[in-house]
XYZ file of C-alpha atoms in Angstrom:
127
model
C 17.278 -16.843 10.063
C 19.099 -14.245 11.851
C 20.559 -10.769 10.940
C 21.729 -7.545 12.771
C 20.047 -4.315 12.002
C 19.591 -0.705 12.741
C 16.833 1.889 11.790
C 17.093 5.429 11.700
C 15.460 8.536 10.324
C 16.778 10.347 7.500
C 16.689 14.193 7.568
C 18.329 14.226 4.137
C 17.702 11.236 1.727
C 19.694 12.562 -0.981
C 22.751 13.195 1.103
C 22.422 9.573 2.526
C 22.392 8.179 -1.055
C 25.668 10.346 -1.965
C 27.237 9.125 1.196
C 26.444 5.336 0.584
C 27.830 5.511 -3.070
C 31.018 7.266 -1.589
C 31.434 4.374 0.860
C 31.271 1.931 -1.871
C 27.755 0.567 -1.699
C 26.113 -0.412 -5.018
C 22.643 0.701 -5.798
C 20.606 -2.717 -6.565
C 17.296 -0.841 -7.644
C 13.932 0.688 -6.261
C 10.957 -1.181 -5.227
C 7.454 -0.278 -4.219
C 6.476 -2.148 -1.097
C 3.218 -2.734 0.733
C 3.463 -4.113 4.239
C 0.683 -5.539 6.290
C 1.336 -6.048 9.951
C -1.210 -8.367 11.703
C -2.056 -8.579 15.427
C -0.097 -11.642 17.037
C 1.005 -12.551 20.543
C 4.580 -12.955 19.868
C 6.797 -11.082 17.611
C 5.718 -9.439 14.470
C 3.905 -10.894 11.406
C 3.737 -9.076 8.041
C 2.782 -9.766 4.613
C 5.102 -8.061 2.073
C 3.928 -7.354 -1.424
C 5.999 -6.008 -4.205
C 5.912 -6.278 -7.952
C 8.365 -9.213 -8.190
C 6.372 -11.438 -5.318
C 4.971 -11.644 -1.860
C 6.324 -12.958 1.389
C 4.940 -13.850 4.779
C 7.566 -13.032 7.615
C 7.347 -13.526 11.194
C 10.125 -12.217 13.502
C 11.457 -11.449 16.775
C 13.532 -8.404 17.697
C 15.392 -7.377 20.645
C 14.696 -3.468 21.007
C 17.349 -2.886 23.888
C 20.116 -1.472 21.678
C 20.663 0.863 18.623
C 21.794 -2.478 16.740
C 18.875 -5.156 16.924
C 19.351 -8.893 16.721
C 16.443 -10.146 14.550
C 15.492 -13.637 14.168
C 12.962 -14.356 11.361
C 11.219 -16.883 9.187
C 10.130 -16.098 5.628
C 7.800 -17.900 3.264
C 7.277 -16.896 -0.412
C 3.424 -16.425 -1.029
C 1.671 -17.391 -4.165
C -1.693 -15.709 -3.497
C -0.932 -12.562 -1.477
C -4.535 -11.032 -1.939
C -6.312 -14.041 -0.629
C -3.910 -14.265 2.231
C -4.246 -10.896 3.340
C -7.826 -11.150 3.415
C -7.653 -14.460 5.375
C -5.162 -13.096 7.961
C -6.967 -9.738 8.325
C -10.218 -11.656 9.311
C -8.664 -14.241 11.451
C -6.135 -11.898 13.307
C -6.889 -8.291 12.603
C -4.517 -5.663 11.055
C -2.109 -3.785 13.199
C -0.862 -1.324 10.686
C -0.424 -0.981 6.776
C 2.817 0.546 5.503
C 3.518 1.693 1.930
C 7.073 2.717 0.958
C 9.455 3.152 -1.960
C 12.718 1.242 -1.019
C 15.948 1.994 -2.573
C 18.292 -0.986 -1.968
C 22.147 -0.759 -1.825
C 24.683 -3.614 -1.289
C 28.126 -3.907 -0.182
C 29.660 -7.395 0.554
C 26.973 -8.848 2.911
C 25.772 -5.541 4.100
C 22.409 -4.414 2.855
C 21.332 -0.717 3.136
C 17.723 0.410 2.423
C 17.017 4.016 1.877
C 13.009 4.102 2.515
C 10.209 6.803 1.506
C 7.469 5.765 3.924
C 4.120 7.294 2.742
C 3.024 9.484 5.523
C 5.934 9.129 7.700
C 8.964 10.610 5.773
C 12.423 9.164 5.016
C 14.136 6.263 6.961
C 17.398 4.154 6.574
C 17.862 0.679 7.614
C 21.257 -1.335 7.371
C 21.399 -5.162 7.836
C 24.171 -7.515 8.102
């Protein structure tokens, strides 16, 4: 699969939310996400866990511009705890990220307003 995305810091998350709604983005909901990134030789590999499911995602990004082309593969995971333990032992953990993500959508555009524990507020737009 492929998308184009941009990530950016949000100095004022409340203002960003108001602007998104003024531009016609609809708030879909808020999720708590726990991402575990594993040590791999190519791209990034993360296990994303949230209340409604878990997914293993491998992606390659080209970081040469503000807009990034991202190629990724995603698979649903039925036993995330067991998989996290297995991959942690086999590959090693690069990083763990916990965040509260508010998801907005307008046509085929997704806007994420994230509060990342210990790092602050960030936005991400995907098409």
